[in-house]
CSV table of C-alpha atoms and ligand atoms in Angstrom, one decimal:
chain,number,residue,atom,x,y,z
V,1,UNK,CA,13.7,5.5,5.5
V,2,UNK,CA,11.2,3.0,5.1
V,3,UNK,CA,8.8,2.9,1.9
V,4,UNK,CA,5.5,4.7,1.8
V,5,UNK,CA,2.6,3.1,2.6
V,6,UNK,CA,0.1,5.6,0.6
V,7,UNK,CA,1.7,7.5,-2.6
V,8,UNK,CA,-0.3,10.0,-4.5
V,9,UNK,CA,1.8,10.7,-7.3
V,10,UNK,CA,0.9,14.1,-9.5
V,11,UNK,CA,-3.1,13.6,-8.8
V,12,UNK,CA,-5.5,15.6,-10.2
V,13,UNK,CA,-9.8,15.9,-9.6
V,14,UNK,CA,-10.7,18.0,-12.0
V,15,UNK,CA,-14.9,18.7,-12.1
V,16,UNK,CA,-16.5,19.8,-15.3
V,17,UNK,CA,-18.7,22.8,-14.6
V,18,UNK,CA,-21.9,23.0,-16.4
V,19,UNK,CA,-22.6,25.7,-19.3
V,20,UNK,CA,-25.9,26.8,-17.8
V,21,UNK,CA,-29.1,27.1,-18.3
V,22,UNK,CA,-30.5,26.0,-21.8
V,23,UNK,CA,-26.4,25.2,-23.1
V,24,UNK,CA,-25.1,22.3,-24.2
V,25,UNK,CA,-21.5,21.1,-22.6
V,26,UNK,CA,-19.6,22.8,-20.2
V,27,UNK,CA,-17.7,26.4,-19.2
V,28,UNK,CA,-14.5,24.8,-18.0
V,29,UNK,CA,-13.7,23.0,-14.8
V,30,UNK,CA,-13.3,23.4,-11.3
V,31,UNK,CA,-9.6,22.0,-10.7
V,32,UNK,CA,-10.1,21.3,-7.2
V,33,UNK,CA,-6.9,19.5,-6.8
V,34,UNK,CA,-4.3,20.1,-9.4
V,35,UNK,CA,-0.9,17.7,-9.6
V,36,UNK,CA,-0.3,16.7,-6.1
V,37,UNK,CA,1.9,14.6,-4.6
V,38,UNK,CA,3.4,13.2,-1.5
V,39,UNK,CA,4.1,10.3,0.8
V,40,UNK,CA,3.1,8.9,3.9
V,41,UNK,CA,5.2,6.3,5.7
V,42,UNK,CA,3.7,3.7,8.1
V,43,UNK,CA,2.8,5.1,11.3
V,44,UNK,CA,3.1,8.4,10.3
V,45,UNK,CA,0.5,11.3,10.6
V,46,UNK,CA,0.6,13.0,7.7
V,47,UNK,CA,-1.4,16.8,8.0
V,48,UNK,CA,-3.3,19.0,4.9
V,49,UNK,CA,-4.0,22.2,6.1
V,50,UNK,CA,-5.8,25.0,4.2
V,51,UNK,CA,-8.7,27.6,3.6
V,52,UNK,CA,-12.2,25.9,2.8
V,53,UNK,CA,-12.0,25.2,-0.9
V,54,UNK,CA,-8.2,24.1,-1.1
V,55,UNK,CA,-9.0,20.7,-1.9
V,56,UNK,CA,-8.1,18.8,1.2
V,57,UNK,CA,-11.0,17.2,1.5
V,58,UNK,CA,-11.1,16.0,-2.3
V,59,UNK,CA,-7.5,15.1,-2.4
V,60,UNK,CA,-8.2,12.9,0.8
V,61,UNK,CA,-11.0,11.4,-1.0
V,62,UNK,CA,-8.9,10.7,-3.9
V,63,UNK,CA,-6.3,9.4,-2.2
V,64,UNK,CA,-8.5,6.3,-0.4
V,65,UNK,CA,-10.0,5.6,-3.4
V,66,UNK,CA,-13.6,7.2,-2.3
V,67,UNK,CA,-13.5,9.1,-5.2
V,68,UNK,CA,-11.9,8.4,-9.0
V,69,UNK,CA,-9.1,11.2,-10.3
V,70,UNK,CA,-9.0,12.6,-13.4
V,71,UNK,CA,-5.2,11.8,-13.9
V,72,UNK,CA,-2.4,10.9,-11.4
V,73,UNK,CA,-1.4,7.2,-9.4
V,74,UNK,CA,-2.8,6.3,-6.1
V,75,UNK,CA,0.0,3.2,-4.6
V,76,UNK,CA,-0.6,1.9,-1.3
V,77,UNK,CA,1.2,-0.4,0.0
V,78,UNK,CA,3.4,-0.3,-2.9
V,79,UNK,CA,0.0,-1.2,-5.3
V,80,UNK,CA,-1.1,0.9,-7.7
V,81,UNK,CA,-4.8,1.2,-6.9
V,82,UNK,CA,-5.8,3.8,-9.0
V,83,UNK,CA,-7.4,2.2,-11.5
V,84,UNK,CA,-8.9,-0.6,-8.9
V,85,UNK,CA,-13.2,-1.3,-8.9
V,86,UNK,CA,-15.3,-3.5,-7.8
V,87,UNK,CA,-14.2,-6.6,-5.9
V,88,UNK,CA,-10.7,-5.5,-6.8
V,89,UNK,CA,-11.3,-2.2,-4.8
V,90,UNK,CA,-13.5,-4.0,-1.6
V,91,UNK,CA,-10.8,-6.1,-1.0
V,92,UNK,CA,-8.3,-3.0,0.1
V,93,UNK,CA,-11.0,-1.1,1.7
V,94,UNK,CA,-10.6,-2.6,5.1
V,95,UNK,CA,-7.1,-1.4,4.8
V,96,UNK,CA,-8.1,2.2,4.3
V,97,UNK,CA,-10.4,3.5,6.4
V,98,UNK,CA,-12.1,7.2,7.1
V,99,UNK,CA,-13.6,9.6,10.2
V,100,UNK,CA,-15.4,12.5,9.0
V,101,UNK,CA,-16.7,15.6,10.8
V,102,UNK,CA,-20.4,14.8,11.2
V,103,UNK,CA,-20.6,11.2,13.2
V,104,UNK,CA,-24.5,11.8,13.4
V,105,UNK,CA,-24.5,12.0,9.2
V,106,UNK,CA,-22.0,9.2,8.6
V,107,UNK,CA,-23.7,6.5,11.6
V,108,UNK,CA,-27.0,5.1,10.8
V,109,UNK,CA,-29.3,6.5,13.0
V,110,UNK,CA,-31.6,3.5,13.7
V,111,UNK,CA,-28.7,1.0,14.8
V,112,UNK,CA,-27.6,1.2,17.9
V,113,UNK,CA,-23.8,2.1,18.5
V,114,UNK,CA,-22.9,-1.7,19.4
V,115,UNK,CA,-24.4,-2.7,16.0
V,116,UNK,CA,-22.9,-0.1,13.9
V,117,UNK,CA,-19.4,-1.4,15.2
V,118,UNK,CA,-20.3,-4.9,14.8
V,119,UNK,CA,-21.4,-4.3,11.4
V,120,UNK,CA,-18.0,-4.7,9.4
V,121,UNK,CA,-16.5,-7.4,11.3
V,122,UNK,CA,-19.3,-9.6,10.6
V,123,UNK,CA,-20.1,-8.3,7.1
V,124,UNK,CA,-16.4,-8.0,6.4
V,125,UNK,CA,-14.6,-10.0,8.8
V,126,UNK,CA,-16.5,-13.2,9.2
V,127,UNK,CA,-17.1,-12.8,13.0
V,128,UNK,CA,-19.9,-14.5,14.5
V,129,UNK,CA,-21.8,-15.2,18.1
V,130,UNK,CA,-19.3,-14.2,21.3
V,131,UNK,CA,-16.3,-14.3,19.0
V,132,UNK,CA,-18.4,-10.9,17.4
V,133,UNK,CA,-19.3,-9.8,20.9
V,134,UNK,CA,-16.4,-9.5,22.3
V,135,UNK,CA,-14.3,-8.0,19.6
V,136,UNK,CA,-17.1,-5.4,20.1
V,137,UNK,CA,-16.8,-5.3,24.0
V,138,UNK,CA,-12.8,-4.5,23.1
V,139,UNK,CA,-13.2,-1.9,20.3
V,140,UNK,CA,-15.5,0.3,22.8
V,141,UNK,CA,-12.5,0.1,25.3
V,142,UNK,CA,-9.8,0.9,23.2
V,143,UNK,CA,-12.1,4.2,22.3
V,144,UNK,CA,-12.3,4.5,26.0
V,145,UNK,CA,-16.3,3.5,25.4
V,146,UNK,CA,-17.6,1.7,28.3
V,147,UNK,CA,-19.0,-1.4,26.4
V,148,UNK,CA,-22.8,-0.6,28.5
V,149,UNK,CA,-23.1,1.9,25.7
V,150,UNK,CA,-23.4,-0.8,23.1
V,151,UNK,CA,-27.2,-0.4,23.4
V,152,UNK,CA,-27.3,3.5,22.6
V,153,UNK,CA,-28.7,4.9,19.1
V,154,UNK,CA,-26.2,7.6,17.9
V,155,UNK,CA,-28.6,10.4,18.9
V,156,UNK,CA,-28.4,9.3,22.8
V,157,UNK,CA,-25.1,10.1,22.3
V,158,UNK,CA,-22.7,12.9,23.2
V,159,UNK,CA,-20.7,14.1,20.1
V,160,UNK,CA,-17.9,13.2,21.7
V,161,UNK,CA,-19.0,9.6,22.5
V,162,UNK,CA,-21.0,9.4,18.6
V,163,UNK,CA,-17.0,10.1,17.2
V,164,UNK,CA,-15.4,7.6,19.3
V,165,UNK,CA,-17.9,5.0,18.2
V,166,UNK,CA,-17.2,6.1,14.1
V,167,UNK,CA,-13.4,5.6,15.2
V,168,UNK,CA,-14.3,2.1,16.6
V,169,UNK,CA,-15.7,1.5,13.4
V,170,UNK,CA,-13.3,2.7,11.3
V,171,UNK,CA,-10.1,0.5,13.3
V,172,UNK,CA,-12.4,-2.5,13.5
V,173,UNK,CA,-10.5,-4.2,10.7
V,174,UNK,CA,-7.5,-3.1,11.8
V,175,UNK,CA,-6.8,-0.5,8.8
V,176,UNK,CA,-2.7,0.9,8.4
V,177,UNK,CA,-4.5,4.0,6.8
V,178,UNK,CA,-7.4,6.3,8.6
V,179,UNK,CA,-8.4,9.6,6.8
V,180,UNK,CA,-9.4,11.9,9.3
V,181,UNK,CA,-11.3,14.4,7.6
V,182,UNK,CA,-12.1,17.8,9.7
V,183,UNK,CA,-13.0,14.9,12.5
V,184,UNK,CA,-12.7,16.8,15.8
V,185,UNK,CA,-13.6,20.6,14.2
V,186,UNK,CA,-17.6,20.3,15.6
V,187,UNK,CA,-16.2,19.2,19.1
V,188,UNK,CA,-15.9,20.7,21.9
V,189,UNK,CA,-12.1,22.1,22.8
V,190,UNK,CA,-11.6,19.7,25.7
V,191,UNK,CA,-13.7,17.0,23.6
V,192,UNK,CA,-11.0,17.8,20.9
V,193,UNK,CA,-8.5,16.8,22.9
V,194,UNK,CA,-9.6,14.0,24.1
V,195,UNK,CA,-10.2,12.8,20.5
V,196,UNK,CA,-6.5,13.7,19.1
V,197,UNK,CA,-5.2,11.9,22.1
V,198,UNK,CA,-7.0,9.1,20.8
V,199,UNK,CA,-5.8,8.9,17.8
V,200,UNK,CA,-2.0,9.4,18.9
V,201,UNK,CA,-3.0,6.2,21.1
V,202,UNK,CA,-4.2,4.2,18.3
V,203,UNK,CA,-1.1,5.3,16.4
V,204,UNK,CA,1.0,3.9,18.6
V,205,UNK,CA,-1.1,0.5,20.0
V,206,UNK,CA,-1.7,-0.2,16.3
V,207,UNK,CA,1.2,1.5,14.6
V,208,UNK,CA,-1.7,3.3,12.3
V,209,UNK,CA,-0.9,6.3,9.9
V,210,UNK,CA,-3.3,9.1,9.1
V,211,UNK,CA,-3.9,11.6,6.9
V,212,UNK,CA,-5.2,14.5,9.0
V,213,UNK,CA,-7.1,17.4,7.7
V,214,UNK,CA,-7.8,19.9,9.7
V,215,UNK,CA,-8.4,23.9,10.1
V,216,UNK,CA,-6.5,24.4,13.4
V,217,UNK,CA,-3.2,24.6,13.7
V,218,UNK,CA,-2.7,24.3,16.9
V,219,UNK,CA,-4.3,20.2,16.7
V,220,UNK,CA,-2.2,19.7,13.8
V,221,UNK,CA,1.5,20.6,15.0
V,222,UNK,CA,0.2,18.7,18.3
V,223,UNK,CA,-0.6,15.1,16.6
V,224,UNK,CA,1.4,15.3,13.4
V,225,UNK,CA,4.7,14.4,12.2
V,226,UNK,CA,4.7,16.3,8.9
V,227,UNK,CA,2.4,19.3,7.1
V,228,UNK,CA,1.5,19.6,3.9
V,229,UNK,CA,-0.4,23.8,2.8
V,230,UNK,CA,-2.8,23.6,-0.2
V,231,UNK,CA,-3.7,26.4,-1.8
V,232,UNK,CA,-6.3,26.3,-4.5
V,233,UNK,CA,-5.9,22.5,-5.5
V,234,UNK,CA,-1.9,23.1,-5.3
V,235,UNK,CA,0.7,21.8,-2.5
V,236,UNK,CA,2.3,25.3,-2.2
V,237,UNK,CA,4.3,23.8,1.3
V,238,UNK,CA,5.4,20.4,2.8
V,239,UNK,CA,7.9,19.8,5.7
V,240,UNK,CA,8.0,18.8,9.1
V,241,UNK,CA,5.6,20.4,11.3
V,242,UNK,CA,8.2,22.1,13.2
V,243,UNK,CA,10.5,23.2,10.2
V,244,UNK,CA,7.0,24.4,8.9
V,245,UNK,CA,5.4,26.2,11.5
V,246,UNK,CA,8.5,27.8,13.3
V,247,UNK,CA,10.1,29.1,9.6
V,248,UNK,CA,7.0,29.1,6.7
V,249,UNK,CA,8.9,30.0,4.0
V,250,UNK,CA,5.8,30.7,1.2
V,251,UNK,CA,3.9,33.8,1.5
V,252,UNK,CA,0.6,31.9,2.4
V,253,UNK,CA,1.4,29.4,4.7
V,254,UNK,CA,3.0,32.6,6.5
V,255,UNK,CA,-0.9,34.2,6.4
V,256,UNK,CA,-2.3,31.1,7.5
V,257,UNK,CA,0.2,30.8,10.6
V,258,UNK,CA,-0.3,34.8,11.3
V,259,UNK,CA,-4.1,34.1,11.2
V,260,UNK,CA,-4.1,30.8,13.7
V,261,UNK,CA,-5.1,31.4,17.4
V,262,UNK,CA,-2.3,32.2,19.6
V,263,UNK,CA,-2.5,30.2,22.6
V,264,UNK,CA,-0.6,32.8,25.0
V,265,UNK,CA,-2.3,36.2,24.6
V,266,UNK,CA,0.7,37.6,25.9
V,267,UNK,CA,3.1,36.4,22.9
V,268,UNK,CA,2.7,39.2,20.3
V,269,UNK,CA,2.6,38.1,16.4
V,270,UNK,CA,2.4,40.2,13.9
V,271,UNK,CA,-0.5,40.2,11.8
V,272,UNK,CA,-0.6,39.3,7.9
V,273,UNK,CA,-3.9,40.1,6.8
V,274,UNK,CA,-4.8,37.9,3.3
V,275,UNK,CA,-5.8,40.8,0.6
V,276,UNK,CA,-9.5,39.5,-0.5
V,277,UNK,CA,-11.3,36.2,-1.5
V,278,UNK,CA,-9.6,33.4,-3.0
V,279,UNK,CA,-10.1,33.6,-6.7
V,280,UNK,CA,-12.2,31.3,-8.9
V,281,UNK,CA,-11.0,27.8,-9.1
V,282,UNK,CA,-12.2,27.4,-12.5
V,283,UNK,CA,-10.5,30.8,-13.7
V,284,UNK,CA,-7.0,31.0,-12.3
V,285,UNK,CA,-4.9,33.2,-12.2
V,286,UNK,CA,-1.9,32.7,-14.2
V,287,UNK,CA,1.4,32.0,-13.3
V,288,UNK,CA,1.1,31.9,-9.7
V,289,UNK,CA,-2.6,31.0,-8.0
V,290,UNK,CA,-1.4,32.5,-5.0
V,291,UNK,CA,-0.4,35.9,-6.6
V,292,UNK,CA,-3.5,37.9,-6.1
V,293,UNK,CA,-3.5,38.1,-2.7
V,294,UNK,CA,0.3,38.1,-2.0
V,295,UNK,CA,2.1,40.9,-0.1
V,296,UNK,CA,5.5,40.0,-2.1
V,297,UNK,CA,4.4,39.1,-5.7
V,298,UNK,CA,6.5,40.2,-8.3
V,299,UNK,CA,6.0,40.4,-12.2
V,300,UNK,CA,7.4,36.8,-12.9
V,301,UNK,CA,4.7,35.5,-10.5
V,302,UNK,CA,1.7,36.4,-12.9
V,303,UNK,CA,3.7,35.2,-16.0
V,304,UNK,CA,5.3,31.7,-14.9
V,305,UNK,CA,4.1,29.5,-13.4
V,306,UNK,CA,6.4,29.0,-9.8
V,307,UNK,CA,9.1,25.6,-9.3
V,308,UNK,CA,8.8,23.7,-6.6
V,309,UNK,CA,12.1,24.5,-4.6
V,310,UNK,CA,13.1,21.6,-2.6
V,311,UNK,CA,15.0,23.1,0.4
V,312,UNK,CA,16.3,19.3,2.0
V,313,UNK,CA,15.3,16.1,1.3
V,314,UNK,CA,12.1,16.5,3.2
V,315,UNK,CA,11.1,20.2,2.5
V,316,UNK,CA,9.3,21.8,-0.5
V,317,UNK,CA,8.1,25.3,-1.3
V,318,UNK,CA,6.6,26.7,-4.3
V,319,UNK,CA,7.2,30.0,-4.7
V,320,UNK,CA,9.6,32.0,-7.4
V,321,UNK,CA,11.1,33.8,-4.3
V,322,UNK,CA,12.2,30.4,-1.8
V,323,UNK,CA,14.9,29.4,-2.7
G,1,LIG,FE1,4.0,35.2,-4.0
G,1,LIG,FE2,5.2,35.0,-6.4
G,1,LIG,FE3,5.8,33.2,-4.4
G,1,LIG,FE4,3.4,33.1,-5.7
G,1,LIG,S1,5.4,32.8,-6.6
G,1,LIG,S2,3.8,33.0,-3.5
G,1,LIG,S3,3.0,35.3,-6.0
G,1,LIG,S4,6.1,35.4,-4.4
């Protein structure tokens, strides 16, 4: 196996939660991820899946640097970048790049798309004159762009087209990491599709790896190689995506998979309905976060805190009742 390009090891983003209105301090703190960690090897597409408020999002924040963690080691490329600012930290950005779900919110509206591309390869890269323009002219066709679109504003363009010009931005320095945050949930279905495919052609022409974080299942066991489940700022489930969505072995990545569109409405599922809201982030259950709104908890759920089983060398569950 060869080594991991990105490591978080036991990360945590913790956010202090103000007292209120006329109080000093704070009331405790949102632990929005909470001791994570995993690997993700070169080329590899690495997927977090999750309600809204597991801390995806944050932890793939954290993990390119975008935002600082409250404790915990970020290594990429066998670097411990954790602790890097400044220069330091501009100098491995090219390296680690991101796509969000809102292209019109992340491209500036008043360059036009052939600008926006071009901006980091001459800011960043040095490129000048036709040497500039025709790395340009390339990016737009590897994102299937026709390069005559180099002359659009972000708002002349589809969203499809507006997300294939953020991933030309985002390979223009050739990255080995792209963050792909909720990046095809506003499109269309058949827009969606075209964009995964994308990516699972840049993967392979560029040998990139992503971390992928995304609501529907479907799109994830279609373009990734491994799953990870948070719940509530905790890793509750990590395996392959076939080990994991053909056997779930914890209670809520079972929910999640019962709740998930089923693409033949003839194949029957049965239905686990998730027992109320998640509960406060900032006041957790104990023991188990998950044990609120679990079918099968049992009494040592609410008074320890559950291990995290390793079923093979590439599997993981936390749960008192996995192994
Ligand atoms: Fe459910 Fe207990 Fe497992 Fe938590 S540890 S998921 S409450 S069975």
């Amino acid at each position: 196996m060869s080594s991991p390009l990105l490591s978080l090891e036991d990360v945590s983003k913790h956010y202090p939660v103000a007292a209120g209105r006329g109080r000093r301090g704070t009331r405790g703190h949102v632990r929005a991820v909470d001791g994570v960690s995993l690997d993700i090897l070169p080329s590899e597409t690495f997927a977090l899946v999750g309600e809204s408020g597991s801390g995806k999002s944050t932890l793939g924040r954290a993990a390119l640097r975008l935002i600082d963690v409250t404790s915990g080691a970020v290594r990429f490329d066998g670097r411990d970048v954790t602790g890097l600012r400044g220069a330091a930290l501009r100098r491995v950005r090219p390296s680690m790049q991101a796509v969000f779900q809102d292209p019109l919110g992340s491209l500036n509206p008043r360059l036009t798309a052939g600008a926006i591309v071009a901006e980091p390869l001459a800011v960043l890269g040095g490129l000048r004159g036709s040497e500039l323009d025709d790395r340009v002219d390339e990016l737009f066709r590897s994102v299937g762009l026709d390069p005559s679109r180099r002359a659009s504003r972000p708002r002349a363009l589809s969203g499809g087209q507006r997300q294939r010009v953020s991933i030309a931005r985002a390979i223009a320095l050739r990255p080995r990491l792209v963050l792909a945050d909720e990046a095809v949930s506003a499109l269309d279905v058949s827009v969606q599709a075209q964009i995964v495919n994308l990516f699972a052609d840049l993967r392979e022409s560029m040998g990139l790896a992503y971390l992928f974080i995304g609501h529907g299942l479907p799109v994830v066991r279609h373009i990734a190689q491994r799953v990870g489940v948070m719940y509530l700022g905790r890793m509750v489930e990590t395996g392959a995506v076939d080990e994991v969505f053909d056997d779930p072995r914890h209670p809520y990545t079972r929910a999640l998979i019962a709740a998930s569109p089923v693409p033949d409405p003839r194949v029957a599922r049965e239905r686990i309905v998730l027992g109320g809201e998640p509960p406060s982030p900032v006041h957790l259950p104990s023991g188990c976060r998950f044990r609120t709104r679990c079918p099968i908890a049992r009494d040592v759920c609410a008074r320890e805190a559950p291990p995290i089983v390793r079923l093979s060398p590439t599997r993981s569950v936390e749960c008192h009742l996995a192994a």
